[in-house]
Structure formats: structure tokens, C-alpha cells
mmCIF file of C-alpha atoms (C1' of nucleotides) in Angstrom:
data_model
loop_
_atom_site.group_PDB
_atom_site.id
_atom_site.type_symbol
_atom_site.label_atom_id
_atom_site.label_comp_id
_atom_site.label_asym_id
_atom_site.label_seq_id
_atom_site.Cartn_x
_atom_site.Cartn_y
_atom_site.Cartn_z
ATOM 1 C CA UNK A 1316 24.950 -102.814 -36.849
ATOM 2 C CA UNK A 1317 25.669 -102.851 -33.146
ATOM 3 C CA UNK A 1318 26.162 -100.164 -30.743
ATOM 4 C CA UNK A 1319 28.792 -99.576 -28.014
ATOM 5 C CA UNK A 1320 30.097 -97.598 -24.764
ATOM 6 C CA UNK A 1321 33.928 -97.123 -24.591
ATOM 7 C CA UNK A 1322 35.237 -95.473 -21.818
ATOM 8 C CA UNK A 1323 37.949 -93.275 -21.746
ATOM 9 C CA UNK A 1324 39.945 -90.804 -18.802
ATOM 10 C CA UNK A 1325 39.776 -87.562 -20.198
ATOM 11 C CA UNK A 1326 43.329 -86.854 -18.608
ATOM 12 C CA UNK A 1327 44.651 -89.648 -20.818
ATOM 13 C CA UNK A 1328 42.348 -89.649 -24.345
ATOM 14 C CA UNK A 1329 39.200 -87.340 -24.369
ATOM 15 C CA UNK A 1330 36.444 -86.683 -27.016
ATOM 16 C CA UNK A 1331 38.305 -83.505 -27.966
ATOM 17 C CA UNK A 1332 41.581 -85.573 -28.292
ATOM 18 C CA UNK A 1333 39.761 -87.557 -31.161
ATOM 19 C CA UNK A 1334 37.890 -84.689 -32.874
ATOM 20 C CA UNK A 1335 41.108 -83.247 -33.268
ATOM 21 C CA UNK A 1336 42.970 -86.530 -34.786
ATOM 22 C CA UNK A 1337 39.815 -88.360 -36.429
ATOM 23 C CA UNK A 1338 40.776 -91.513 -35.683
ATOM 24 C CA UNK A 1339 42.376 -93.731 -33.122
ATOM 25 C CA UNK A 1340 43.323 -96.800 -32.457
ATOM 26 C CA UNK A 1341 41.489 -97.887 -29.059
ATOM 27 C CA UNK A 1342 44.917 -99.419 -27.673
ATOM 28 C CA UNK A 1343 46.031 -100.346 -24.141
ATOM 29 C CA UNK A 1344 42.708 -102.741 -23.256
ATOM 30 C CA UNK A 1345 43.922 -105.307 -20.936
ATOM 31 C CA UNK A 1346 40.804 -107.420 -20.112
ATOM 32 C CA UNK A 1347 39.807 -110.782 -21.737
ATOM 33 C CA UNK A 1348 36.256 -110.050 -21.888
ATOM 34 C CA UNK A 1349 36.566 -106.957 -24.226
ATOM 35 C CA UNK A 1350 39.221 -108.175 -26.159
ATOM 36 C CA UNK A 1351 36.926 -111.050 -27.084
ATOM 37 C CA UNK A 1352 34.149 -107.874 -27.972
ATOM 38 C CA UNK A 1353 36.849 -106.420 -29.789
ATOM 39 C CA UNK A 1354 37.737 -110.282 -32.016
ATOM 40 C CA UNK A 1355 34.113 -111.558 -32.151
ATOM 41 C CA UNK A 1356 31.654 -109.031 -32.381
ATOM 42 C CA UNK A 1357 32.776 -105.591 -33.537
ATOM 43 C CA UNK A 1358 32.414 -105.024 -37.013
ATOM 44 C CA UNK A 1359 32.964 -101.450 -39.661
ATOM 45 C CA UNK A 1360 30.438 -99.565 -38.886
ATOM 46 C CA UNK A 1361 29.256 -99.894 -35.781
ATOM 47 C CA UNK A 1362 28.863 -97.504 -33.612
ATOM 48 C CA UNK A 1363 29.694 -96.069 -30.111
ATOM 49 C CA UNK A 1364 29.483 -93.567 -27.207
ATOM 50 C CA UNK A 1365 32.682 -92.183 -26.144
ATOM 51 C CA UNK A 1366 31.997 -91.848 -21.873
ATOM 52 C CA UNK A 1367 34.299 -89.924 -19.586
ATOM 53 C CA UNK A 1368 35.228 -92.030 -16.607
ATOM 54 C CA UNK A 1369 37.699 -90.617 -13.435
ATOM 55 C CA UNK A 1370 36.559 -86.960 -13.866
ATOM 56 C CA UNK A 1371 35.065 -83.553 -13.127
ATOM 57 C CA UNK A 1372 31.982 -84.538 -15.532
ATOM 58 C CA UNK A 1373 31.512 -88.011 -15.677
ATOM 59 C CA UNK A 1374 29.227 -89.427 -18.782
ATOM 60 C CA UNK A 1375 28.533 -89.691 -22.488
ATOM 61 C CA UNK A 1376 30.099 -86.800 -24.493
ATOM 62 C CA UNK A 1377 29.906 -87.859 -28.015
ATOM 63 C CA UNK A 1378 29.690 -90.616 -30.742
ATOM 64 C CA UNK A 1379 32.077 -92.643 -32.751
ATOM 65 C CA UNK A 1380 32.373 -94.703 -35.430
ATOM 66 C CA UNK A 1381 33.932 -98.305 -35.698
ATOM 67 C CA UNK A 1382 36.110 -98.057 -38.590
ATOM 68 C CA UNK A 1383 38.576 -101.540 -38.252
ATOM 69 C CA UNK A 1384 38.519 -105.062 -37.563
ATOM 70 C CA UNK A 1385 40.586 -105.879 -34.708
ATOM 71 C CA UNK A 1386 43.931 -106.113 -35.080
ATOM 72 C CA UNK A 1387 46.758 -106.579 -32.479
ATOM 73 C CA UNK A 1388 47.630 -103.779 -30.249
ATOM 74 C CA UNK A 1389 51.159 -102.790 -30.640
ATOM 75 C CA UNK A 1390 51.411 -101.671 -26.921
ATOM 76 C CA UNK A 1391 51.613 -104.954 -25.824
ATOM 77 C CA UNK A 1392 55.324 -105.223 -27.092
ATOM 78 C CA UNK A 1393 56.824 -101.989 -26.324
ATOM 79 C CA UNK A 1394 58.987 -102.340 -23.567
ATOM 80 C CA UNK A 1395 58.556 -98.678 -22.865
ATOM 81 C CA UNK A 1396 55.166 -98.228 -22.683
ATOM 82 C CA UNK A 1397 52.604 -98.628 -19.891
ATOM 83 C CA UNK A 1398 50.182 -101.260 -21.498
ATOM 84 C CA UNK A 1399 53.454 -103.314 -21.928
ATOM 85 C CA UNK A 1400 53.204 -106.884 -21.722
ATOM 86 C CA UNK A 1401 56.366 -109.290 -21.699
ATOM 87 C CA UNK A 1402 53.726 -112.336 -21.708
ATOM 88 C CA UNK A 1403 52.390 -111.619 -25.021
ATOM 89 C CA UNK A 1404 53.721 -113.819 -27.552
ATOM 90 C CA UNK A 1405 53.739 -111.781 -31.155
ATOM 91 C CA UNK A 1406 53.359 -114.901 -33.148
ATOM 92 C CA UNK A 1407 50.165 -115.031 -31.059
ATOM 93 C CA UNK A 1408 49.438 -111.457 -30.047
ATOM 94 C CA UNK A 1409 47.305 -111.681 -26.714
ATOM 95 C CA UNK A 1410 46.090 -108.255 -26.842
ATOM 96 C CA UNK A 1411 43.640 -106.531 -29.756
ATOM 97 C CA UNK A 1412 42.239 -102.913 -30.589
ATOM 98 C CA UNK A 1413 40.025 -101.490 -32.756
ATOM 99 C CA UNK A 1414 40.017 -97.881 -34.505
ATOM 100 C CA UNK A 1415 37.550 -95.514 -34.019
ATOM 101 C CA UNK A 1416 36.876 -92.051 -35.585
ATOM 102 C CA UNK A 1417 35.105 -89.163 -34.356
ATOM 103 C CA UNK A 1418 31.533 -88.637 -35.357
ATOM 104 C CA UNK A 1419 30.354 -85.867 -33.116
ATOM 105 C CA UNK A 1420 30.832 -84.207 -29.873
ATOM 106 C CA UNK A 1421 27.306 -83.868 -27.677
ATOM 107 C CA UNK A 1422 26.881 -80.286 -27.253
ATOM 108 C CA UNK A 1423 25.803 -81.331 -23.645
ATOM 109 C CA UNK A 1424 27.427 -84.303 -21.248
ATOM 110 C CA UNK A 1425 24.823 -86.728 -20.271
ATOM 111 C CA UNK A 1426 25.869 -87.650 -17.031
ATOM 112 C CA UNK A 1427 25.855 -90.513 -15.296
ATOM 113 C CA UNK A 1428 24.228 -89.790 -12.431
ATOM 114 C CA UNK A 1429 21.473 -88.502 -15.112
ATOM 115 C CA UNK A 1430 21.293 -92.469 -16.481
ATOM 116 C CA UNK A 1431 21.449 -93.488 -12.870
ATOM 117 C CA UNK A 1432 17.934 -91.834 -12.242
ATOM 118 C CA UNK A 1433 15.935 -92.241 -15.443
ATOM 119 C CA UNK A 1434 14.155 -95.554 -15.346
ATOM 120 C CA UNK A 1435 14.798 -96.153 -18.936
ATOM 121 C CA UNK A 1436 18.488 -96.882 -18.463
ATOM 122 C CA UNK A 1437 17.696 -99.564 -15.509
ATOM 123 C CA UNK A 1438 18.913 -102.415 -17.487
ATOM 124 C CA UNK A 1439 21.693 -100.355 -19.064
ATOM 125 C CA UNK A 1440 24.853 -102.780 -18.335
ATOM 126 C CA UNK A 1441 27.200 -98.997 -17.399
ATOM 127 C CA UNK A 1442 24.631 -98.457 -13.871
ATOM 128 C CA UNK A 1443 24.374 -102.047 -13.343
ATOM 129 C CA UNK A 1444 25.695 -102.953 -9.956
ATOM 130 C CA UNK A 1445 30.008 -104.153 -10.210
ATOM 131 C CA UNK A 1446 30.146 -103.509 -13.878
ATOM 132 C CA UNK A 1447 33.818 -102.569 -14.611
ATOM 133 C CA UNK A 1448 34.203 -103.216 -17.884
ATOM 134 C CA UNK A 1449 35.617 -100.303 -20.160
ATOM 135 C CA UNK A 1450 33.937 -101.579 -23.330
ATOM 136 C CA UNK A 1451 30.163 -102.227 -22.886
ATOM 137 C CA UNK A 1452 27.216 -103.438 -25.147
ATOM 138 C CA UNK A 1453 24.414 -101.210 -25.793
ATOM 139 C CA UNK A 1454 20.863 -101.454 -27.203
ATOM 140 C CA UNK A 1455 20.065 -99.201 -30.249
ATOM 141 C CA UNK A 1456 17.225 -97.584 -28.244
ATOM 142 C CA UNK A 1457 19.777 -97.032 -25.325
ATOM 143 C CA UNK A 1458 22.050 -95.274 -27.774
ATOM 144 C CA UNK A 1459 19.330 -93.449 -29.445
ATOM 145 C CA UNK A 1460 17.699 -92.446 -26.098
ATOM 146 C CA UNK A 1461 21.020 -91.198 -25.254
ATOM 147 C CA UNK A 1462 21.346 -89.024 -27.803
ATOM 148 C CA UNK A 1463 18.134 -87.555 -27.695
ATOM 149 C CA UNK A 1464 18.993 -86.274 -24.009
ATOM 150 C CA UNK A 1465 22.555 -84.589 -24.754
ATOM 151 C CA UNK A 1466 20.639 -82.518 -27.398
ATOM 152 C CA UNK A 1467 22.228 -82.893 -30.325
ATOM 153 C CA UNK A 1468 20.541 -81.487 -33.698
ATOM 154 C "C1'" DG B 1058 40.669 -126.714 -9.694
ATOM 155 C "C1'" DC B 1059 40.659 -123.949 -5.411
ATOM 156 C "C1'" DC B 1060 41.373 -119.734 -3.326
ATOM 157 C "C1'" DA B 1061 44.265 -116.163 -0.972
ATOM 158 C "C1'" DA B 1062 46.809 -112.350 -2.225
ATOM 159 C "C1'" DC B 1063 47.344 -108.839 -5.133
ATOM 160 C "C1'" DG B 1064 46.273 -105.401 -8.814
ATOM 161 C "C1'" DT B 1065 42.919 -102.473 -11.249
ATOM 162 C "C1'" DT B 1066 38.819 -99.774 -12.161
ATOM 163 C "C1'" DG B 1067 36.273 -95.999 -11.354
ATOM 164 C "C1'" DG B 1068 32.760 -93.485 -8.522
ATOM 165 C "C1'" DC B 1069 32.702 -90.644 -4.694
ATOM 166 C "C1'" DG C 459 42.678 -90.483 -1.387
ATOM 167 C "C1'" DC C 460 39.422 -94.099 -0.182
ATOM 168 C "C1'" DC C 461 37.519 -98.328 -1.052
ATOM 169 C "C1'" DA C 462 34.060 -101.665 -3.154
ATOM 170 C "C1'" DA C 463 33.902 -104.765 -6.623
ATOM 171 C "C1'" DC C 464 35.978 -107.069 -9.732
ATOM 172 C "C1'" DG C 465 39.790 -109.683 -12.436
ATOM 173 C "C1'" DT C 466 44.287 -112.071 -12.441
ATOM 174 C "C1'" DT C 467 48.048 -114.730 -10.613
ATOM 175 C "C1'" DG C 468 50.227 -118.505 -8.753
ATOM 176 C "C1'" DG C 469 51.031 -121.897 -4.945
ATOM 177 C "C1'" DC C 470 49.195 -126.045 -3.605
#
DNA sequence: GCCAACGTTGGC
DNA sequence: GCCAACGTTGGC
């Protein structure tokens, strides 16, 4: 089993947002790098951290599991919507997702400015200098260190 | 294949 | 809203 970060703008999809619908495909990623996550290395079962970027309380606010292969992401051919893209060829889709379901909420954020400051998360690839990606890989005692800090029985 | 221009991410 | 740090695009 591997372990993840997925970031997400609580304006647009928060941790509430997927307690409340269970699952969700993880649609609208538009960078080569984590689409290749998403097609060679996710697999059922997994699991991730759902992290708030671009708000009041940036950082980790709960856990998910992995609960698809990839598959393409619709988006990519809907004229109307924002991920749109008219490049994307659906006999070969350029553009996957996976779903994820809601595991648990963190009764506290850990914050990133927290992770920033405790040595054990120095080669954590989210503080790492330029690192932009919205899907990152994460050890198991990252994730586990992780949730020992947000407090969660 | 190079690289300048442009677009995006995301913290602050 | 600013802007650093990337990623992508497209002319050559």
C-alpha cells in the first residue's frame, strides 16, 4: 500500500465536501507528472491526506481512501467546463482521475507552517523548495507522523 | 531541440 | 493582489 497528499482549494472541493458525498472522483488534474501517479502507481486501497491549499488554514485536514483505478476524466471533453480540453483525443483520453472516499476528518488542521518547522518533515516532498505538484508521494511514517499530530483517536 | 513567452500554482 | 517557481507552448 502506498500513501498520498492531494491537494484541494477548499472554495472549490473541501474535506467537508467529501464527508458529505463519500466519494469523488479527483477530476480536473492537468499535469503530466500526476496523471502518470494517477496510471502507474495508484492502486485500491491506498491511501491519502486530503491538504487545503489557497486558504485561511492551510494543511492536512483529513484522510482518504483510494477506491479506483484510473480512469479518464470526463472534464476533459466538456466544452462547458473549466478543465476543458479541445486537445484531448477520446479514443486516447489525455487526462485521468482517480476516486477517493472519505475516511476521516482530523479533529485538528495540521498546518503547514507546523510541517515547515518540525525536522521530521525536512525531506517531506510538500515543504521542499518549488514543489507545485497537487498530487504528492508520501512515506508511511510521514503519513503516520501526520496523523499522530492532528490528534485523531 | 532550444528557449522566450505565457499560463498556473499556491504561499504570503 | 503579488510574485516566485514551475510547466507548457510554439516558432525557429
Amino acid at each position: 500500500m502506498r500513501y498520498w497528499l492531494m491537494k484541494s482549494e477548499p472554495s472549490e472541493f473541501s474535506i467537508d465536501d467529501l464527508q458529505r458525498v463519500g466519494t469523488e472522483p479527483w477530476d480536473g488534474v492537468r499535469n503530466y507528472q500526476v496523471r502518470n501517479m494517477f496510471r502507474d502507481e495508484f492502486k485500491v486501497g491506498d491511501r491519502a491526506l486530503f491538504y487545503h491549499s489557497n486558504c485561511q488554514e492551510i494543511g492536512v485536514v483529513g484522510e482518504m481512501v483510494v477506491t479506483s483505478e484510473a480512469y479518464p476524466d470526463p472534464t476533459q471533453f466538456d466544452p462547458h467546463d473549466t478543465h476543458y480540453d479541445p486537445k484531448s483525443d477520446p479514443a486516447n483520453p489525455r487526462w485521468l482521475l482517480v476516486e477517493v472516499s472519505f475516511v476521516a476528518k482530523y479533529p485538528r488542521v495540521v498546518t503547514l507552517s507546523e510541517l515547515r518547522s518540525d525536522k521530521r518533515f525536512a525531506d517531506l516532498a510538500l515543504v521542499r523548495k518549488g514543489n507545485r505538484l497537487s498530487v504528492l508521494p508520501l512515506s508511511k511514517t510521514h503519513f503516520q507522523t501526520i496523523r499522530q499530530l492532528s490528534k485523531i483517536k
